[in-house]
């Protein structure tokens, strides 16, 4: 029997890889991180392999297939978001540190701590009992944070090996107050970049201002044209396909609102004094059940110290739309493009580059597997889980349903104040250790369903 692994030491090792998928210079770090995972998975007794793709490698690991057992696929990702802005971090993002029950590092909660909890849970069960109650497949990718551009093809190619009964995923968060939650809906996403071109070169803003369209002004106007004064999106047809909430969902949202401590708690988490958004919906509804348009980045013109009187030749904005069931990302991107073109004044050229896209995902928390997942959360964390619709996206969920025909159950382990994608990302050590316990109960409960 192999000796037990020290969970926090393993997590710290994992967190030291700067596996930033969006920055090409980190490709070697992604490869090294995938290799580290393969070694770990094989050391605990699984058949593990690394598969190269046109992007970051995919790590697979599985138990032998026993036809008498159900098959569970556990998905996660080893890539992380860029740590920027670096000056926001108390200590360097890839030098993990534990303080007051939290481990701080980029990727601690999203998603290394969460996927590692499952791996260590499996390691423990295998060490203690020699087998798992289900057939298990780990599918761990390195491109989730950039929209999983190569995973769909991988799933199609490896469809037979990946045949399973359901997917279990910890890449979401607990409910406010760090209460366990089964997330049954995530929003979809559709990304686009708009670039506005004006004069052939940057111009003197005194000599030409007043005579030439300013691309930065146009970008500002285009962004402003997305919403009305009440926070509704003005793109024609944008809301046409939105699936309304069912009665039980409204009840779940109220229970969540109470547990969440209302808007005050959300203000605190966001570090704002006022919450804003579409009129007619509660904050919980606006985050979990309504589509939005966000500006993720904007630029153009002089960015250095002091002033420079320039009329920039071009300006850009990066946008993402968060979508809900049954909005089609391709339809939304087309409608947005048509609308933005109609809003573009003469004298400039608008280029639109569509980015990654993924549909929203919903599963049924009252299905037998939904109940199994809820039992696992309750057993590991000692409280009845809330039912959550969350605002983030995991675009591959819709693809898992399409290609493998399976539902995904989302057992989030991140603490709500884990600051994912922000400086000082952290994961509560108790959530990480609880996740290890949860994995064992989960596999036992899922083994019973059929
Ligand atoms: N783990 C998150 C998604 C998430 C976090 C959902 C918390 C619900 C609660 C995931 O890594 C993520 O950030 N996804 C991206 C997807 C995008 C880059 C295609 C997102 O939501 O922005
Ligand atoms: Zn993320």
Short mmCIF file of C-alpha atoms and ligand atoms in Angstrom, two decimals:
data_model
loop_
_atom_site.label_atom_id
_atom_site.label_comp_id
_atom_site.label_asym_id
_atom_site.label_seq_id
_atom_site.Cartn_x
_atom_site.Cartn_y
_atom_site.Cartn_z
CA UNK A 1 0.00 0.00 0.00
CA UNK A 2 1.40 3.42 -0.96
CA UNK A 3 1.85 6.04 1.75
CA UNK A 4 -0.75 8.81 2.03
CA UNK A 5 -0.09 12.02 0.13
CA UNK A 6 0.04 15.27 2.06
CA UNK A 7 -2.89 17.18 0.49
CA UNK A 8 -1.60 20.70 1.12
CA UNK A 9 1.88 19.89 -0.04
CA UNK A 10 0.50 18.42 -3.27
CA UNK A 11 -1.72 21.46 -3.76
CA UNK A 12 1.23 23.80 -3.28
CA UNK A 13 3.22 21.86 -5.91
CA UNK A 14 0.30 22.10 -8.36
CA UNK A 15 -0.11 25.83 -7.73
CA UNK A 16 3.51 26.62 -8.53
CA UNK A 17 2.97 26.03 -12.27
CA UNK A 18 2.11 29.35 -13.97
CA UNK A 19 -0.25 27.51 -16.33
CA UNK A 20 -1.77 30.60 -17.96
CA UNK A 21 -3.55 29.38 -21.07
CA UNK A 22 -4.14 32.74 -22.73
CA UNK A 23 -0.43 33.68 -22.88
CA UNK A 24 1.54 31.73 -25.53
CA UNK A 25 4.83 32.13 -23.64
CA UNK A 26 3.42 29.88 -20.92
CA UNK A 27 2.90 26.89 -23.24
CA UNK A 28 5.86 25.03 -21.63
CA UNK A 29 4.35 25.56 -18.17
CA UNK A 30 1.07 24.05 -19.32
CA UNK A 31 2.90 21.02 -20.70
CA UNK A 32 4.88 20.61 -17.46
CA UNK A 33 1.71 20.92 -15.39
CA UNK A 34 -0.09 18.29 -17.49
CA UNK A 35 2.88 15.96 -17.05
CA UNK A 36 2.85 16.55 -13.27
CA UNK A 37 -0.84 15.57 -13.23
CA UNK A 38 -0.18 12.45 -15.26
CA UNK A 39 2.50 11.34 -12.83
CA UNK A 40 0.25 12.00 -9.85
CA UNK A 41 -2.71 10.16 -11.39
CA UNK A 42 -0.58 7.21 -12.35
CA UNK A 43 1.07 7.10 -8.91
CA UNK A 44 -2.34 6.63 -7.26
CA UNK A 45 -3.08 3.62 -9.46
CA UNK A 46 -4.95 5.01 -12.48
CA UNK A 47 -4.14 4.48 -16.13
CA UNK A 48 -3.08 8.03 -16.98
CA UNK A 49 -2.09 9.68 -20.26
CA UNK A 50 -1.32 13.11 -21.69
CA UNK A 51 -2.74 13.92 -25.14
CA UNK A 52 -1.37 16.76 -27.17
CA UNK A 53 -3.84 18.93 -29.08
CA UNK A 54 -3.38 22.01 -31.25
CA UNK A 55 -3.43 23.88 -27.93
CA UNK A 56 -2.66 22.73 -24.37
CA UNK A 57 -2.57 19.01 -23.66
CA UNK A 58 -5.52 17.08 -22.23
CA UNK A 59 -4.90 14.73 -19.29
CA UNK A 60 -6.95 11.54 -19.09
CA UNK A 61 -6.92 8.93 -16.33
CA UNK A 62 -9.18 6.00 -15.74
CA UNK A 63 -9.84 2.83 -13.83
CA UNK A 64 -10.29 -0.45 -15.70
CA UNK A 65 -13.88 -0.78 -16.98
CA UNK A 66 -16.10 -3.13 -15.04
CA UNK A 67 -19.31 -3.53 -17.09
CA UNK A 68 -21.27 -4.13 -13.91
CA UNK A 69 -20.48 -0.65 -12.59
CA UNK A 70 -21.68 2.81 -13.60
CA UNK A 71 -19.10 5.15 -15.13
CA UNK A 72 -18.50 8.64 -13.77
CA UNK A 73 -16.47 11.27 -15.61
CA UNK A 74 -14.87 13.93 -13.44
CA UNK A 75 -13.91 17.02 -15.41
CA UNK A 76 -11.62 19.84 -14.33
CA UNK A 77 -9.00 22.23 -15.70
CA UNK A 78 -5.37 22.90 -14.84
CA UNK A 79 -5.09 26.18 -16.73
CA UNK A 80 -5.51 29.47 -14.91
CA UNK A 81 -6.31 33.09 -15.68
CA UNK A 82 -3.46 35.63 -15.88
CA UNK A 83 -2.61 36.95 -12.41
CA UNK A 84 -2.80 40.59 -13.50
CA UNK A 85 -2.83 43.14 -12.00
CA UNK A 86 0.24 41.90 -10.13
CA UNK A 87 0.35 44.82 -7.75
CA UNK A 88 -3.00 43.69 -6.32
CA UNK A 89 -1.42 40.56 -4.79
CA UNK A 90 -0.22 40.49 -1.20
CA UNK A 91 2.39 37.84 -2.12
CA UNK A 92 3.40 36.50 -5.58
CA UNK A 93 0.57 34.59 -7.34
CA UNK A 94 2.58 31.44 -8.06
CA UNK A 95 4.19 31.17 -4.62
CA UNK A 96 1.37 29.59 -2.61
CA UNK A 97 0.99 30.71 0.99
CA UNK A 98 -1.36 29.56 3.73
CA UNK A 99 -2.76 32.17 6.09
CA UNK A 100 -5.73 32.00 8.43
CA UNK A 101 -7.11 28.80 6.95
CA UNK A 102 -6.82 29.87 3.31
CA UNK A 103 -4.35 28.95 0.61
CA UNK A 104 -3.54 31.91 -1.63
CA UNK A 105 -2.35 31.53 -5.25
CA UNK A 106 -3.69 31.98 -8.78
CA UNK A 107 -5.71 28.85 -9.53
CA UNK A 108 -6.14 27.84 -5.88
CA UNK A 109 -9.93 27.79 -6.22
CA UNK A 110 -10.27 27.98 -10.02
CA UNK A 111 -9.69 25.13 -10.52
CA UNK A 112 -6.61 23.41 -9.10
CA UNK A 113 -7.80 23.06 -5.50
CA UNK A 114 -11.15 21.70 -6.63
CA UNK A 115 -9.93 19.11 -9.13
CA UNK A 116 -7.10 18.04 -6.81
CA UNK A 117 -9.62 17.39 -4.02
CA UNK A 118 -11.27 14.82 -6.31
CA UNK A 119 -7.95 13.25 -7.26
CA UNK A 120 -6.90 12.96 -3.61
CA UNK A 121 -10.34 11.60 -2.68
CA UNK A 122 -9.91 8.84 -5.25
CA UNK A 123 -6.34 8.24 -4.04
CA UNK A 124 -7.58 7.79 -0.49
CA UNK A 125 -10.37 5.37 -1.43
CA UNK A 126 -8.03 3.33 -3.62
CA UNK A 127 -5.40 3.22 -0.89
CA UNK A 128 -7.88 2.11 1.75
CA UNK A 129 -10.14 -0.24 -0.19
CA UNK A 130 -8.21 -1.11 -3.34
CA UNK A 131 -11.10 -0.24 -5.63
CA UNK A 132 -13.74 2.35 -6.48
CA UNK A 133 -17.50 1.74 -6.43
CA UNK A 134 -17.76 3.10 -10.01
CA UNK A 135 -15.66 3.15 -13.16
CA UNK A 136 -13.94 6.50 -13.18
CA UNK A 137 -12.56 8.80 -15.85
CA UNK A 138 -10.66 11.99 -15.07
CA UNK A 139 -10.73 14.49 -17.96
CA UNK A 140 -8.55 17.49 -17.10
CA UNK A 141 -8.00 20.13 -19.76
CA UNK A 142 -5.69 23.11 -20.09
CA UNK A 143 -7.84 25.55 -22.07
CA UNK A 144 -11.00 26.13 -20.04
CA UNK A 145 -10.14 29.74 -19.32
CA UNK A 146 -9.97 30.49 -23.05
CA UNK A 147 -13.20 28.74 -23.98
CA UNK A 148 -11.92 25.14 -24.53
CA UNK A 149 -11.18 25.66 -28.25
CA UNK A 150 -9.77 22.15 -28.82
CA UNK A 151 -11.75 20.04 -26.38
CA UNK A 152 -14.76 19.47 -28.59
CA UNK A 153 -12.64 17.80 -31.24
CA UNK A 154 -10.88 15.78 -28.55
CA UNK A 155 -14.25 14.58 -27.20
CA UNK A 156 -15.35 13.55 -30.68
CA UNK A 157 -12.11 11.64 -31.30
CA UNK A 158 -12.12 9.89 -27.92
CA UNK A 159 -15.86 9.41 -27.67
CA UNK A 160 -15.72 5.66 -27.13
CA UNK A 161 -13.13 5.78 -24.34
CA UNK A 162 -15.12 8.56 -22.70
CA UNK A 163 -18.49 6.81 -22.68
CA UNK A 164 -19.99 7.43 -19.25
CA UNK A 165 -23.25 7.82 -17.32
CA UNK A 166 -22.74 11.34 -16.03
CA UNK A 167 -20.17 14.04 -15.39
CA UNK A 168 -19.36 15.38 -11.91
CA UNK A 169 -17.57 18.70 -11.80
CA UNK A 170 -16.21 20.93 -9.07
CA UNK A 171 -15.45 24.20 -10.85
CA UNK A 172 -18.08 26.42 -9.26
CA UNK A 173 -18.58 27.94 -5.83
CA UNK A 174 -20.50 27.38 -2.63
CA UNK A 175 -23.42 29.64 -1.78
CA UNK A 176 -22.94 32.85 0.20
CA UNK A 177 -21.92 32.15 3.78
CA UNK A 178 -19.89 29.23 2.39
CA UNK A 179 -22.96 27.01 2.48
CA UNK A 180 -22.77 23.89 0.30
CA UNK A 181 -24.69 24.23 -2.96
CA UNK A 182 -25.53 22.20 -6.02
CA UNK A 183 -25.27 24.51 -9.00
CA UNK A 184 -27.91 23.46 -11.50
CA UNK A 185 -27.53 26.27 -14.04
CA UNK A 186 -24.61 28.20 -15.45
CA UNK A 187 -24.72 31.01 -17.96
CA UNK A 188 -23.38 30.67 -21.47
CA UNK A 189 -20.96 33.10 -23.02
CA UNK A 190 -20.23 34.73 -26.38
CA UNK A 191 -17.13 36.88 -26.81
CA UNK A 192 -16.33 39.53 -29.40
CA UNK A 193 -13.77 42.21 -29.98
CA UNK A 194 -14.58 45.38 -31.83
CA UNK A 195 -11.94 47.52 -33.45
CA UNK A 196 -12.73 50.94 -34.83
CA UNK A 197 -10.32 52.31 -37.47
CA UNK A 198 -10.16 56.02 -38.29
CA UNK A 199 -7.36 58.09 -39.84
CA UNK A 200 -4.33 56.47 -41.49
CA UNK A 201 -2.11 57.49 -38.57
CA UNK A 202 -2.38 59.09 -35.13
CA UNK A 203 -3.09 62.80 -35.73
CA UNK A 204 -2.56 66.08 -33.90
CA UNK A 205 -5.88 66.51 -32.06
CA UNK A 206 -5.75 70.28 -32.48
CA UNK A 207 -5.01 70.29 -36.17
CA UNK A 208 -7.60 67.63 -37.02
CA UNK A 209 -10.00 67.50 -34.03
CA UNK A 210 -13.41 68.73 -35.16
CA UNK A 211 -12.85 67.49 -38.70
CA UNK A 212 -12.07 63.78 -38.32
CA UNK A 213 -14.05 61.04 -36.53
CA UNK A 214 -12.28 59.95 -33.34
CA UNK A 215 -12.23 56.10 -33.06
CA UNK A 216 -12.03 56.23 -29.25
CA UNK A 217 -15.18 58.36 -29.12
CA UNK A 218 -16.91 55.92 -31.47
CA UNK A 219 -15.96 52.95 -29.26
CA UNK A 220 -17.44 54.83 -26.31
CA UNK A 221 -20.65 55.49 -28.21
CA UNK A 222 -20.95 51.89 -29.36
CA UNK A 223 -20.54 50.62 -25.82
CA UNK A 224 -23.06 53.14 -24.54
CA UNK A 225 -25.55 52.02 -27.18
CA UNK A 226 -25.70 48.50 -25.71
CA UNK A 227 -27.95 49.36 -22.73
CA UNK A 228 -30.87 51.66 -22.04
CA UNK A 229 -31.08 53.71 -18.85
CA UNK A 230 -32.79 50.82 -17.04
CA UNK A 231 -30.06 48.31 -17.78
CA UNK A 232 -31.86 46.47 -20.58
CA UNK A 233 -29.87 45.42 -23.60
CA UNK A 234 -30.95 47.23 -26.76
CA UNK A 235 -29.81 44.67 -29.35
CA UNK A 236 -33.00 43.72 -31.24
CA UNK A 237 -34.10 40.16 -30.44
CA UNK A 238 -31.56 39.77 -27.60
CA UNK A 239 -34.13 38.49 -25.09
CA UNK A 240 -36.35 36.56 -27.53
CA UNK A 241 -35.22 33.04 -26.61
CA UNK A 242 -34.69 33.54 -22.85
CA UNK A 243 -36.29 30.68 -20.90
CA UNK A 244 -38.36 32.06 -18.01
CA UNK A 245 -37.80 30.82 -14.45
CA UNK A 246 -40.06 28.04 -13.18
CA UNK A 247 -41.98 28.32 -9.91
CA UNK A 248 -39.60 26.11 -7.92
CA UNK A 249 -36.66 28.13 -9.23
CA UNK A 250 -38.13 31.35 -7.89
CA UNK A 251 -38.54 29.61 -4.51
CA UNK A 252 -34.94 28.40 -4.63
CA UNK A 253 -33.85 31.96 -5.47
CA UNK A 254 -35.72 33.30 -2.44
CA UNK A 255 -34.10 30.67 -0.16
CA UNK A 256 -30.77 31.68 -1.60
CA UNK A 257 -31.47 35.38 -1.14
CA UNK A 258 -32.17 34.71 2.55
CA UNK A 259 -29.08 32.58 3.00
CA UNK A 260 -27.03 35.09 1.07
CA UNK A 261 -27.71 37.94 3.47
CA UNK A 262 -29.28 39.97 0.66
CA UNK A 263 -27.63 42.68 -1.38
CA UNK A 264 -25.45 43.82 1.51
CA UNK A 265 -23.39 40.61 1.40
CA UNK A 266 -22.96 40.87 -2.37
CA UNK A 267 -21.83 44.50 -2.08
CA UNK A 268 -19.28 43.38 0.45
CA UNK A 269 -17.98 40.58 -1.81
CA UNK A 270 -17.73 42.94 -4.79
CA UNK A 271 -16.28 45.84 -2.80
CA UNK A 272 -18.93 48.30 -4.01
CA UNK A 273 -21.37 50.62 -2.25
CA UNK A 274 -24.20 50.25 -4.77
CA UNK A 275 -25.49 47.41 -6.94
CA UNK A 276 -26.82 48.22 -10.40
CA UNK A 277 -28.41 46.26 -13.21
CA UNK A 278 -31.51 45.43 -15.17
CA UNK A 279 -34.64 46.81 -13.58
CA UNK A 280 -37.34 44.38 -12.41
CA UNK A 281 -35.10 41.54 -11.21
CA UNK A 282 -33.41 40.78 -7.89
CA UNK A 283 -29.63 40.72 -7.74
CA UNK A 284 -29.60 36.92 -7.46
CA UNK A 285 -31.81 36.70 -10.56
CA UNK A 286 -29.73 39.22 -12.49
CA UNK A 287 -26.56 37.21 -11.83
CA UNK A 288 -27.93 33.71 -12.31
CA UNK A 289 -30.90 33.95 -14.64
CA UNK A 290 -30.59 37.03 -16.85
CA UNK A 291 -28.31 37.62 -19.83
CA UNK A 292 -25.88 40.54 -19.78
CA UNK A 293 -23.36 42.44 -21.91
CA UNK A 294 -20.03 43.34 -20.31
CA UNK A 295 -17.00 45.28 -21.45
CA UNK A 296 -13.91 43.32 -20.41
CA UNK A 297 -11.34 45.69 -21.85
CA UNK A 298 -11.13 48.93 -23.72
CA UNK A 299 -8.23 50.79 -25.27
CA UNK A 300 -6.93 53.26 -27.80
CA UNK A 301 -4.95 56.45 -27.83
CA UNK A 302 -2.23 57.63 -25.49
CA UNK A 303 -1.81 55.52 -22.31
CA UNK A 304 1.42 56.95 -20.89
CA UNK A 305 2.09 59.50 -18.16
CA UNK A 306 0.87 63.06 -18.56
CA UNK A 307 -1.06 64.23 -21.61
CA UNK A 308 -0.53 63.84 -25.32
CA UNK A 309 -2.80 65.70 -27.71
CA UNK A 310 -3.49 62.91 -30.12
CA UNK A 311 -6.44 61.78 -32.17
CA UNK A 312 -5.85 58.00 -32.25
CA UNK A 313 -6.00 56.11 -35.51
CA UNK A 314 -7.86 53.21 -33.86
CA UNK A 315 -9.51 52.04 -30.67
CA UNK A 316 -10.95 48.75 -29.44
CA UNK A 317 -13.19 47.10 -26.90
CA UNK A 318 -13.44 43.48 -25.79
CA UNK A 319 -16.97 42.37 -24.95
CA UNK A 320 -18.62 39.26 -23.60
CA UNK A 321 -22.30 38.47 -23.45
CA UNK A 322 -23.45 36.12 -20.68
CA UNK A 323 -26.34 34.02 -21.91
CA UNK A 324 -29.05 31.89 -20.37
CA UNK A 325 -30.97 28.84 -21.60
CA UNK A 326 -32.15 28.81 -24.59
CA UNK A 327 -30.18 31.64 -26.17
CA UNK A 328 -27.98 30.54 -29.07
CA UNK A 329 -24.51 32.15 -28.87
CA UNK A 330 -24.17 32.31 -32.69
CA UNK A 331 -27.54 34.05 -33.04
CA UNK A 332 -26.59 36.54 -30.32
CA UNK A 333 -23.21 37.32 -31.91
CA UNK A 334 -24.89 37.95 -35.27
CA UNK A 335 -27.57 40.16 -33.77
CA UNK A 336 -24.93 42.10 -31.82
CA UNK A 337 -22.80 42.62 -34.90
CA UNK A 338 -25.74 43.84 -36.96
CA UNK A 339 -26.81 46.24 -34.21
CA UNK A 340 -23.29 47.62 -33.62
CA UNK A 341 -22.86 48.21 -37.37
CA UNK A 342 -26.16 50.08 -37.44
CA UNK A 343 -24.88 52.30 -34.62
CA UNK A 344 -21.51 53.10 -36.25
CA UNK A 345 -21.27 56.66 -37.54
CA UNK A 346 -19.68 57.52 -40.90
CA UNK A 347 -15.96 58.24 -41.13
CA UNK A 348 -14.70 55.08 -39.40
CA UNK A 349 -14.43 51.39 -40.22
CA UNK A 350 -15.73 48.83 -37.73
CA UNK A 351 -14.10 45.42 -37.56
CA UNK A 352 -15.74 42.74 -35.43
CA UNK A 353 -13.89 39.59 -34.43
CA UNK A 354 -16.06 36.90 -32.88
CA UNK A 355 -14.37 35.02 -30.05
CA UNK A 356 -15.20 31.89 -28.09
CA UNK A 357 -18.78 30.95 -27.45
CA UNK A 358 -20.64 28.37 -25.41
CA UNK A 359 -24.30 27.84 -24.61
CA UNK A 360 -25.78 28.05 -21.11
CA UNK A 361 -26.23 24.78 -19.25
CA UNK A 362 -28.93 23.44 -16.93
CA UNK A 363 -29.31 20.07 -15.24
CA UNK A 364 -32.10 18.67 -13.09
CA UNK A 365 -31.24 18.79 -9.38
CA UNK A 366 -34.15 16.44 -8.62
CA UNK A 367 -32.89 13.58 -10.80
CA UNK A 368 -31.43 10.52 -8.99
CA UNK A 369 -27.90 11.74 -9.75
CA UNK A 370 -28.87 15.25 -8.61
CA UNK A 371 -29.93 13.76 -5.27
CA UNK A 372 -26.74 11.70 -5.06
CA UNK A 373 -24.73 14.89 -5.57
CA UNK A 374 -26.74 16.68 -2.89
CA UNK A 375 -26.17 13.80 -0.44
CA UNK A 376 -22.43 13.98 -1.05
CA UNK A 377 -22.37 17.72 -0.36
CA UNK A 378 -24.51 17.33 2.75
CA UNK A 379 -22.40 14.43 4.04
CA UNK A 380 -19.08 16.20 3.55
CA UNK A 381 -20.08 19.67 4.71
CA UNK A 382 -22.76 18.93 7.31
CA UNK A 383 -25.55 21.12 5.89
CA UNK A 384 -28.34 20.65 3.36
CA UNK A 385 -27.11 22.12 0.04
CA UNK A 386 -28.89 25.06 -1.53
CA UNK A 387 -29.79 24.99 -5.22
CA UNK A 388 -27.92 27.60 -7.15
CA UNK A 389 -27.94 29.21 -10.57
CA UNK A 390 -24.56 30.81 -11.02
CA UNK A 391 -23.46 33.49 -13.40
CA UNK A 392 -20.11 32.06 -14.59
CA UNK A 393 -19.69 29.74 -17.56
CA UNK A 394 -18.16 26.36 -18.31
CA UNK A 395 -18.79 26.17 -22.04
CA UNK A 396 -17.84 22.52 -22.39
CA UNK A 397 -20.89 21.38 -20.37
CA UNK A 398 -23.22 21.84 -23.33
CA UNK A 399 -20.71 19.97 -25.50
CA UNK A 400 -20.46 17.06 -23.02
CA UNK A 401 -24.23 16.75 -23.30
CA UNK A 402 -24.14 16.93 -27.07
CA UNK A 403 -21.26 14.52 -27.72
CA UNK A 404 -21.38 12.10 -24.78
CA UNK A 405 -25.09 12.55 -24.07
CA UNK A 406 -24.50 13.06 -20.34
CA UNK A 407 -25.65 15.54 -17.73
CA UNK A 408 -23.15 17.41 -15.58
CA UNK A 409 -23.62 17.89 -11.84
CA UNK A 410 -21.79 20.86 -10.38
CA UNK A 411 -20.53 20.43 -6.83
CA UNK A 412 -18.72 23.69 -6.23
CA UNK A 413 -15.96 23.78 -3.62
CA UNK A 414 -14.72 27.36 -4.02
CA UNK A 415 -15.60 29.68 -1.16
CA UNK A 416 -17.75 32.60 -2.37
CA UNK A 417 -15.01 35.04 -1.36
CA UNK A 418 -12.30 33.08 -3.18
CA UNK A 419 -11.63 36.02 -5.56
CA UNK A 420 -11.33 33.84 -8.65
CA UNK A 421 -9.87 35.78 -11.61
CA UNK A 422 -8.89 38.56 -9.14
CA UNK A 423 -5.75 39.30 -7.14
CA UNK A 424 -5.35 37.30 -3.92
CA UNK A 425 -7.33 34.32 -5.22
CA UNK A 426 -7.66 31.85 -2.38
CA UNK A 427 -9.36 28.66 -1.30
CA UNK A 428 -10.46 27.80 2.21
CA UNK A 429 -8.40 24.81 3.37
CA UNK A 430 -11.56 23.36 4.99
CA UNK A 431 -13.31 23.41 1.59
CA UNK A 432 -10.36 21.67 -0.05
CA UNK A 433 -10.23 18.96 2.65
CA UNK A 434 -14.05 18.72 2.61
CA UNK A 435 -13.85 18.12 -1.14
CA UNK A 436 -11.63 15.10 -0.53
CA UNK A 437 -14.29 13.66 1.82
CA UNK A 438 -17.05 14.59 -0.62
CA UNK A 439 -15.49 12.65 -3.48
CA UNK A 440 -15.74 9.41 -1.56
CA UNK A 441 -19.41 9.86 -0.63
CA UNK A 442 -20.21 11.04 -4.14
CA UNK A 443 -18.83 7.94 -5.83
CA UNK A 444 -20.62 5.70 -3.32
CA UNK A 445 -23.94 7.48 -3.88
CA UNK A 446 -23.59 7.58 -7.66
CA UNK A 447 -22.82 3.85 -7.69
CA UNK A 448 -26.32 3.19 -6.36
CA UNK A 449 -28.21 4.97 -9.16
CA UNK A 450 -29.19 3.28 -12.34
N1 LIG B 1 -14.70 28.13 -12.73
C1 LIG B 1 -15.13 29.15 -13.60
C2 LIG B 1 -16.63 29.18 -13.79
C3 LIG B 1 -17.47 29.45 -12.57
C4 LIG B 1 -16.93 29.93 -11.39
C5 LIG B 1 -18.81 29.19 -12.61
C6 LIG B 1 -17.73 30.16 -10.26
C7 LIG B 1 -19.61 29.43 -11.51
C8 LIG B 1 -19.06 29.91 -10.33
C9 LIG B 1 -14.44 28.96 -14.94
O1 LIG B 1 -13.07 28.67 -14.80
C10 LIG B 1 -14.48 30.26 -15.69
O2 LIG B 1 -13.98 31.23 -15.22
N2 LIG B 1 -15.04 30.22 -16.88
C11 LIG B 1 -14.97 31.31 -17.77
C12 LIG B 1 -15.30 30.78 -19.14
C13 LIG B 1 -14.83 31.58 -20.28
C14 LIG B 1 -13.44 32.07 -20.21
C15 LIG B 1 -15.09 30.86 -21.58
C16 LIG B 1 -15.92 32.41 -17.36
O3 LIG B 1 -17.00 32.15 -16.79
O4 LIG B 1 -15.59 33.58 -17.59
ZN1 LIG B 2 -12.09 30.63 -14.33
#
